[in-house]
Amino acid sequence: MFEGKHIVVGITGGIAAYKAAELVSQLRQRGADVHCIMTEHAAQLVSPITFGELSGNDVTVNMFANISHWDVQHIALARLADLFVIAPATANIIGKAACGIADDMLSTTLMATKAPVLFVPAMNTNMYENPIVQRNIRTLREAGYTVMEPESGHLACNTSGKGRFPKTEAILSEIEKALFGQHLLRGKKVIVSAGGTKENIDPVRYIGNRSSGKMGYAIARAAAMEDADVTLVSCTEELPVPEGVRVRYVQNAREMKQAMDALFDACDVAVMAAAVSDYRTKNESPRKIKKEDHDALTIQLELNPDILYGLGQKKQHQFLVGFAAETNDVIEHGKEKLERKNLDMLVANDVSQAGAGFNVSTNIASLLYRDHTMEQFPIMTKEELGRVIIRKIAERL
Ligand code: PMT
């Protein structure tokens, strides 16, 4: 994910310094070249050796220590960085950065960098809420730095409140956004449906399909990366909800229609990636059907509403995207669905191909547009395809 990216992690002297070890490890596991700078206070809390081992690079603490190469170290790291992350960021480093103080290795390197900077504050609630700290955070944001919100919960000082170091996943997501996000959907509301609907037969059985929700979740995540306000309408509770994304869980086609219809008027982009059952059971049994009562069983089905078609009918300013899961004549069927459902874009995937479609981590897709143009893409991860789809939507908004 972060291959080829140089990330400088500044660790300051808060008790959460030990949690930065996990962050550094995860960044390296995701392919980043990680360089750590620790303040003297941080080095009292966690040994620089830990960060050296986890990052695979020398750790810098002292500005005047011997270094193994010629470049002036703080300038070298400042130049090298694609991203600077201060985690944890104490009130002290926030104050120094906001006031332009550069009096040690970390603050000097920070001052010298032109890379984007992400602060991850972690401290006691009273310190965090101190008006001077809040003013300094505002100053940093106005200067173009990103400052994450700390979490609320139990704190090392044995109190509870706002100031906890965020979860590693949340920080990684902010890092991804800082490295790759282009704010393409800032101010836009995006709704995405994901997963396979389940139509009850009785309280213990249902008619479902093989959709895992991965494709829809990847699109929601990619939209959030581009600063959209994203709501997922999801049939699965198994997948982790992407950072910054709201989720509404639904079970069957009628619930999904209700949720999508309710959100549609106020949205700018709607993407139907869910696999919706075309039929539902006509007479759902309120009690478990017993085999002793039936030698053979016939379940009658009735048509479900076509949610996407309905959205196409009432579309005004919205950009509407549908999927087509096909096994033959993929493009022809896709074109027909694009027209009939009044879509702006259609993602056609041939679900009979290996590595495409249901319940795999990759997909092979063609994007069909309203102006009759088309783009075909090779196999890629659903995360990558999600980003492609969001970029293409943003280009056409
Ligand atoms: O979830 P994954 O495991 O990651 O798999 C991804 C996927 C294969 C489910 C996804 O890539 C995909 O193709 N989703 C659409 C599946 C589908 O229902 O296709 P369809 O060709 O039957 O329907 C066409 C479009 O109409 C779809 O956007 C569908 O959401 C929508 N639809 C269908 C039926 C219905 N009653 N209401 C609808 O809104």
Coordinates of C-alpha atoms and ligand atoms in Angstrom, one line a residue:
M1 CA 0.0 0.0 0.0
F2 CA 2.8 2.4 0.9
E3 CA 5.5 1.0 -1.3
G4 CA 8.0 3.6 -2.4
K5 CA 6.8 6.2 0.2
H6 CA 9.2 7.7 2.8
I7 CA 7.4 8.4 6.0
V8 CA 9.1 10.2 8.9
V9 CA 7.5 9.5 12.2
G10 CA 8.2 11.9 15.0
I11 CA 7.7 10.4 18.5
T12 CA 7.3 12.8 21.4
G13 CA 7.3 12.3 25.1
G14 CA 3.7 11.2 25.9
I15 CA 2.9 7.9 27.5
A16 CA 1.3 6.8 24.2
A17 CA 4.8 6.7 22.7
Y18 CA 4.7 2.9 23.1
K19 CA 1.6 2.8 20.9
A20 CA 3.6 4.5 18.1
A21 CA 5.7 1.3 18.0
E22 CA 2.7 -0.6 16.5
L23 CA 2.1 2.3 14.0
V24 CA 5.7 2.1 12.8
S25 CA 5.5 -1.6 12.5
Q26 CA 2.3 -1.5 10.5
L27 CA 3.7 1.2 8.2
R28 CA 6.8 -0.9 7.4
Q29 CA 4.6 -4.0 6.9
R30 CA 2.6 -2.0 4.3
G31 CA 5.8 -1.2 2.4
A32 CA 6.8 2.2 3.6
D33 CA 10.3 3.3 4.2
V34 CA 10.0 4.6 7.8
H35 CA 12.4 6.9 9.6
C36 CA 11.9 7.7 13.3
I37 CA 12.9 10.9 15.1
M38 CA 12.4 10.8 18.9
T39 CA 12.5 13.6 21.3
E40 CA 14.8 13.2 24.3
H41 CA 11.7 12.8 26.5
A42 CA 10.2 10.1 24.2
A43 CA 13.5 8.2 24.4
Q44 CA 13.1 8.1 28.2
L45 CA 9.7 6.3 27.8
V46 CA 10.6 3.8 25.0
S47 CA 14.0 2.8 23.8
P48 CA 15.1 4.1 20.4
I49 CA 16.2 0.5 19.8
T50 CA 12.6 -0.5 19.6
F51 CA 11.9 2.0 16.8
G52 CA 15.1 1.1 15.1
E53 CA 14.2 -2.6 15.0
L54 CA 10.6 -1.9 13.9
S55 CA 11.5 0.7 11.2
G56 CA 14.7 -1.0 9.9
N57 CA 16.4 2.4 9.9
D58 CA 18.6 4.4 12.3
V59 CA 16.6 6.4 14.9
T60 CA 17.6 10.0 15.4
V61 CA 17.3 11.6 18.8
N62 CA 20.2 13.9 19.4
M63 CA 20.9 16.7 16.9
F64 CA 24.6 16.5 17.4
A65 CA 25.1 12.7 17.5
N66 CA 27.4 11.1 15.1
I67 CA 25.6 10.1 12.0
S68 CA 26.6 7.5 9.4
H69 CA 26.2 9.7 6.3
W70 CA 27.2 13.1 5.0
D71 CA 23.9 15.0 4.5
V72 CA 22.8 17.3 7.3
Q73 CA 20.4 15.0 9.0
H74 CA 17.4 17.2 9.7
I75 CA 17.5 18.6 6.2
A76 CA 18.0 15.1 4.7
L77 CA 15.0 13.7 6.5
A78 CA 12.9 16.8 5.8
R79 CA 13.6 16.5 2.1
L80 CA 13.2 12.7 2.0
A81 CA 9.8 12.7 3.6
D82 CA 6.7 12.2 1.5
L83 CA 4.8 12.5 4.8
F84 CA 5.6 13.6 8.3
V85 CA 3.6 12.0 11.1
I86 CA 4.0 13.3 14.7
A87 CA 2.6 10.4 16.9
P88 CA 2.0 10.9 19.7
A89 CA 1.9 14.7 19.5
T90 CA 2.2 16.3 23.0
A91 CA 0.9 19.7 23.9
N92 CA 4.6 20.7 23.8
I93 CA 5.3 19.8 20.2
I94 CA 2.0 21.3 19.1
G95 CA 2.9 24.5 20.9
K96 CA 6.4 24.6 19.5
A97 CA 5.2 23.9 15.9
A98 CA 2.4 26.5 16.2
C99 CA 4.9 29.1 17.4
G100 CA 7.7 28.3 15.0
I101 CA 10.1 27.0 17.6
A102 CA 12.9 24.7 16.4
D103 CA 15.1 23.7 19.3
D104 CA 15.7 20.0 18.8
M105 CA 16.0 17.4 16.1
L106 CA 12.3 16.8 15.7
S107 CA 11.1 20.4 15.7
T108 CA 13.9 21.5 13.4
T109 CA 13.2 18.8 10.9
L110 CA 9.5 19.6 11.0
M111 CA 10.3 23.2 10.3
A112 CA 12.4 22.3 7.3
T113 CA 10.0 20.0 5.6
K114 CA 7.7 20.7 2.7
A115 CA 5.9 17.4 3.0
P116 CA 2.4 17.2 4.4
V117 CA 2.3 16.9 8.1
L118 CA -0.1 14.9 10.3
F119 CA -0.3 15.5 14.0
V120 CA -1.8 12.7 16.2
P121 CA -2.4 14.4 19.6
A122 CA -2.6 12.3 22.7
M123 CA -2.6 13.8 26.2
N124 CA -4.7 14.3 29.4
T125 CA -8.2 15.7 28.7
N126 CA -7.6 19.0 30.6
M127 CA -4.4 19.6 28.7
Y128 CA -6.2 18.9 25.4
E129 CA -9.0 21.2 26.2
N130 CA -6.7 23.9 27.4
P131 CA -7.6 27.0 25.4
I132 CA -4.0 27.6 24.5
V133 CA -3.6 24.1 23.2
Q134 CA -6.8 24.4 21.2
R135 CA -5.6 27.8 19.8
N136 CA -2.3 26.1 18.8
I137 CA -4.2 23.3 17.0
R138 CA -6.3 25.9 15.1
T139 CA -3.1 27.7 14.1
L140 CA -1.6 24.4 12.8
R141 CA -4.8 23.6 10.8
E142 CA -4.8 27.1 9.4
A143 CA -1.2 26.7 8.3
G144 CA -2.2 23.6 6.3
Y145 CA -1.2 20.8 8.8
T146 CA -3.7 18.0 9.5
V147 CA -4.4 17.4 13.2
M148 CA -6.4 14.3 14.1
E149 CA -9.0 14.3 16.8
P150 CA -7.9 12.1 19.8
E151 CA -10.3 9.4 21.0
S152 CA -12.3 9.5 24.2
G153 CA -11.9 6.8 26.9
H154 CA -9.6 5.6 29.6
L155 CA -6.4 7.7 29.9
A156 CA -3.0 6.7 31.4
C157 CA -3.6 9.3 34.2
N158 CA -6.4 7.0 35.4
T159 CA -9.2 9.4 34.3
S160 CA -11.6 9.1 31.4
G161 CA -12.1 11.7 28.7
K162 CA -10.9 13.0 25.3
G163 CA -7.2 12.6 24.7
R164 CA -6.5 8.9 23.9
F165 CA -4.2 8.0 21.1
P166 CA -6.4 6.9 18.1
K167 CA -6.5 3.3 16.9
T168 CA -3.7 2.3 14.5
E169 CA -6.2 1.6 11.8
A170 CA -7.6 5.2 12.1
I171 CA -4.1 6.7 11.9
L172 CA -3.2 4.5 8.9
S173 CA -6.4 5.6 7.2
E174 CA -5.4 9.3 7.7
I175 CA -1.9 8.6 6.4
E176 CA -3.4 7.0 3.3
K177 CA -5.6 10.0 2.8
A178 CA -2.7 12.4 3.3
L179 CA -0.5 10.5 0.8
F180 CA -3.1 9.7 -1.9
G181 CA -6.2 11.8 -1.3
Q182 CA -6.8 14.8 -3.6
H183 CA -9.9 16.1 -1.9
L184 CA -11.8 15.2 -5.2
L185 CA -15.1 14.8 -3.4
R186 CA -14.9 17.5 -0.7
G187 CA -18.4 18.7 0.2
K188 CA -20.1 15.9 -1.7
K189 CA -22.5 13.4 -0.2
V190 CA -22.0 9.8 -1.5
I191 CA -24.2 6.8 -0.8
V192 CA -23.1 3.3 -1.6
S193 CA -24.9 0.0 -1.2
A194 CA -22.9 -3.2 -0.5
G195 CA -23.3 -6.9 0.1
G196 CA -26.0 -9.4 -0.7
T197 CA -29.6 -9.1 0.4
K198 CA -31.2 -11.9 2.5
E199 CA -34.9 -12.7 2.0
N200 CA -36.3 -14.8 4.8
I201 CA -38.0 -18.1 4.2
D202 CA -38.6 -18.6 7.9
P203 CA -36.9 -17.4 11.1
V204 CA -33.8 -19.5 10.5
R205 CA -33.5 -19.7 6.7
Y206 CA -33.1 -17.2 3.9
I207 CA -32.5 -16.8 0.2
G208 CA -29.2 -15.0 -0.3
N209 CA -26.2 -14.7 -2.7
R210 CA -22.5 -14.8 -2.7
S211 CA -21.8 -11.1 -2.4
S212 CA -19.3 -10.3 0.5
G213 CA -19.7 -6.6 0.4
K214 CA -16.0 -6.1 -0.4
M215 CA -16.6 -4.1 -3.7
G216 CA -19.1 -1.7 -2.1
Y217 CA -16.9 -1.2 1.0
A218 CA -13.9 -0.5 -1.2
I219 CA -15.9 2.2 -3.0
A220 CA -17.1 3.8 0.2
R221 CA -13.5 3.8 1.5
A222 CA -12.2 5.4 -1.7
A223 CA -14.9 8.1 -1.5
A224 CA -14.0 8.9 2.1
M225 CA -10.4 9.1 1.1
E226 CA -11.4 11.9 -1.2
D227 CA -13.2 13.8 1.6
A228 CA -16.8 12.8 0.7
D229 CA -19.4 12.5 3.3
V230 CA -20.2 8.8 2.9
T231 CA -23.0 6.6 4.0
L232 CA -22.9 2.8 3.3
V233 CA -26.1 0.9 3.1
S234 CA -24.9 -2.6 4.0
C235 CA -26.2 -6.1 4.1
T236 CA -23.2 -7.4 5.8
E237 CA -21.9 -6.8 9.3
E238 CA -18.8 -8.9 8.8
L239 CA -16.5 -6.2 7.3
P240 CA -14.8 -3.4 9.2
V241 CA -16.5 -0.1 8.5
P242 CA -14.0 2.2 6.7
E243 CA -12.8 5.2 8.8
G244 CA -15.1 8.2 8.5
V245 CA -17.9 6.3 6.9
R246 CA -21.4 6.1 8.3
V247 CA -23.2 2.7 8.0
R248 CA -26.9 1.7 7.9
Y249 CA -27.4 -2.1 8.1
V250 CA -30.3 -3.6 6.2
Q251 CA -31.3 -7.1 5.5
N252 CA -33.5 -7.5 2.5
A253 CA -34.3 -5.6 -0.7
R254 CA -37.2 -3.7 0.7
E255 CA -35.2 -2.4 3.6
M256 CA -32.4 -1.5 1.2
K257 CA -34.8 0.4 -1.0
Q258 CA -36.2 2.3 1.9
A259 CA -32.7 3.3 3.1
M260 CA -31.5 4.3 -0.4
D261 CA -34.6 6.2 -1.2
A262 CA -34.4 8.1 2.1
L263 CA -30.8 9.1 1.4
F264 CA -31.0 9.7 -2.3
D265 CA -32.6 13.2 -2.5
A266 CA -29.8 14.8 -0.5
C267 CA -26.9 12.9 -2.1
D268 CA -24.6 13.9 -5.0
V269 CA -23.5 10.4 -5.9
A270 CA -25.2 7.1 -5.5
V271 CA -23.5 3.8 -6.2
M272 CA -25.4 0.5 -6.2
A273 CA -22.8 -2.2 -5.7
A274 CA -25.0 -4.5 -3.8
A275 CA -26.3 -7.8 -5.2
V276 CA -30.0 -7.4 -4.7
S277 CA -32.3 -10.4 -4.8
D278 CA -34.7 -10.1 -7.7
Y279 CA -37.2 -12.2 -5.8
R280 CA -38.4 -12.7 -2.2
T281 CA -40.5 -15.4 -0.6
K282 CA -44.2 -14.7 -1.1
N283 CA -45.3 -16.2 2.2
E284 CA -42.6 -16.0 4.9
S285 CA -43.3 -18.5 7.6
P286 CA -43.4 -17.0 11.1
R287 CA -42.3 -20.4 12.5
K288 CA -39.5 -22.7 11.5
I289 CA -40.6 -25.0 8.7
K290 CA -40.4 -28.6 10.0
K291 CA -39.4 -31.3 7.6
E292 CA -41.8 -33.7 9.3
D293 CA -44.6 -31.6 8.0
H294 CA -43.5 -31.7 4.3
D295 CA -42.3 -34.5 2.0
A296 CA -41.6 -31.8 -0.6
L297 CA -41.6 -28.1 -0.2
T298 CA -42.5 -25.5 -2.7
I299 CA -41.6 -21.9 -1.9
Q300 CA -43.3 -19.3 -4.0
L301 CA -41.4 -16.2 -4.9
E302 CA -42.5 -12.7 -5.9
L303 CA -40.6 -9.9 -7.6
N304 CA -38.7 -7.4 -5.5
P305 CA -38.6 -3.8 -6.4
D306 CA -35.7 -2.8 -8.7
I307 CA -34.0 -0.2 -6.4
L308 CA -31.6 1.2 -9.0
Y309 CA -34.4 1.6 -11.6
G310 CA -36.4 3.6 -9.0
L311 CA -33.5 5.9 -8.3
G312 CA -33.0 6.4 -12.1
Q313 CA -36.6 7.5 -12.4
K314 CA -36.4 10.1 -9.7
K315 CA -32.8 11.3 -10.4
Q316 CA -32.3 15.1 -10.7
H317 CA -28.8 16.4 -10.0
Q318 CA -27.4 13.1 -8.7
F319 CA -24.7 11.1 -10.4
L320 CA -26.0 7.5 -10.5
V321 CA -23.8 4.5 -10.8
G322 CA -25.0 0.9 -11.2
F323 CA -23.2 -2.4 -11.5
A324 CA -23.9 -5.3 -13.9
A325 CA -22.9 -8.8 -12.7
E326 CA -23.0 -10.8 -16.0
T327 CA -21.7 -14.2 -17.2
N328 CA -22.0 -13.6 -20.9
D329 CA -22.3 -10.7 -23.4
V330 CA -21.1 -8.5 -20.5
I331 CA -20.8 -5.2 -22.4
E332 CA -24.1 -5.6 -24.3
H333 CA -26.0 -6.4 -21.1
G334 CA -24.2 -3.5 -19.4
K335 CA -25.2 -1.0 -22.1
E336 CA -28.8 -2.1 -21.9
K337 CA -28.9 -1.7 -18.1
L338 CA -27.2 1.7 -18.3
E339 CA -30.0 3.0 -20.7
R340 CA -32.9 1.3 -19.1
K341 CA -32.1 2.3 -15.5
N342 CA -31.1 5.9 -16.6
L343 CA -27.5 5.7 -15.2
D344 CA -24.5 8.0 -15.6
M345 CA -22.0 5.2 -15.3
L346 CA -22.2 1.4 -15.2
V347 CA -19.5 -1.0 -13.8
A348 CA -19.8 -4.2 -15.7
N349 CA -18.1 -7.3 -14.2
D350 CA -17.9 -10.7 -15.8
V351 CA -18.6 -12.8 -12.7
S352 CA -17.7 -16.0 -14.5
Q353 CA -14.0 -15.0 -14.7
A354 CA -11.5 -16.2 -12.1
G355 CA -10.5 -13.2 -9.9
A356 CA -13.7 -11.3 -10.7
G357 CA -17.1 -10.8 -9.1
F358 CA -18.4 -12.3 -5.9
N359 CA -16.5 -12.9 -2.7
V360 CA -12.9 -12.4 -4.0
S361 CA -10.5 -9.6 -3.3
T362 CA -10.0 -8.7 -7.0
N363 CA -12.2 -7.7 -9.8
I364 CA -12.1 -7.2 -13.6
A365 CA -14.3 -4.4 -14.8
S366 CA -15.4 -2.2 -17.7
L367 CA -16.8 1.2 -17.1
L368 CA -19.6 2.3 -19.4
Y369 CA -20.6 5.9 -19.6
R370 CA -23.7 7.7 -20.6
D371 CA -22.0 9.3 -23.6
H372 CA -21.5 5.7 -25.0
T373 CA -17.8 5.7 -24.3
M374 CA -16.2 2.8 -22.4
E375 CA -13.0 2.0 -20.5
Q376 CA -11.8 -1.6 -19.9
F377 CA -9.5 -2.4 -16.9
P378 CA -7.3 -5.3 -16.2
I379 CA -7.6 -7.4 -13.0
M380 CA -6.9 -5.3 -9.9
T381 CA -7.8 -5.4 -6.2
K382 CA -11.3 -4.2 -5.3
E383 CA -9.5 -1.4 -3.3
E384 CA -7.8 -0.2 -6.5
L385 CA -10.9 -0.5 -8.5
G386 CA -12.8 1.4 -5.9
R387 CA -10.3 4.3 -6.3
V388 CA -10.6 4.1 -10.1
I389 CA -14.4 4.3 -9.9
I390 CA -14.3 7.3 -7.5
R391 CA -11.7 9.1 -9.7
K392 CA -13.8 8.6 -12.8
I393 CA -17.0 9.8 -11.0
A394 CA -15.1 12.9 -9.7
E395 CA -13.9 13.7 -13.2
R396 CA -17.5 13.7 -14.5
L397 CA -19.3 15.5 -11.6
Ligands
PMT1 O1 -19.7 -8.0 -2.7 P1 -18.6 -8.6 -3.4 O2 -18.3 -10.0 -3.0 O3 -17.3 -7.8 -3.4 O4 -19.0 -8.8 -5.0 C1 -19.1 -7.7 -5.8 C2 -20.3 -7.8 -6.7 C3 -20.1 -9.0 -7.7 C4 -21.6 -8.1 -5.9 C5 -20.4 -6.4 -7.5 O5 -19.3 -6.2 -8.2 C6 -21.6 -6.4 -8.4 O6 -21.6 -6.8 -9.6 N1 -22.8 -5.9 -7.9 C7 -24.1 -5.9 -8.6 C8 -24.7 -7.3 -8.5 C9 -26.1 -7.3 -9.2 O7 -27.1 -7.4 -8.5 O8 -26.0 -7.1 -10.5 P2 -27.4 -7.1 -11.5 O9 -26.8 -7.1 -12.8 O10 -28.3 -8.2 -11.1 O11 -28.1 -5.8 -11.1 C10 -27.8 -4.6 -11.9 C11 -27.9 -3.4 -10.9 O12 -29.2 -3.2 -10.4 C12 -26.9 -3.5 -9.7 O13 -26.4 -2.2 -9.5 C13 -27.9 -3.9 -8.6 O14 -27.4 -3.3 -7.4 C14 -29.2 -3.2 -9.0 N2 -30.4 -3.9 -8.6 C15 -30.6 -5.2 -9.0 C16 -31.8 -5.8 -8.6 C17 -32.8 -5.1 -7.8 N3 -33.9 -5.7 -7.4 N4 -32.5 -3.9 -7.4 C18 -31.4 -3.3 -7.8 O15 -31.1 -2.1 -7.5

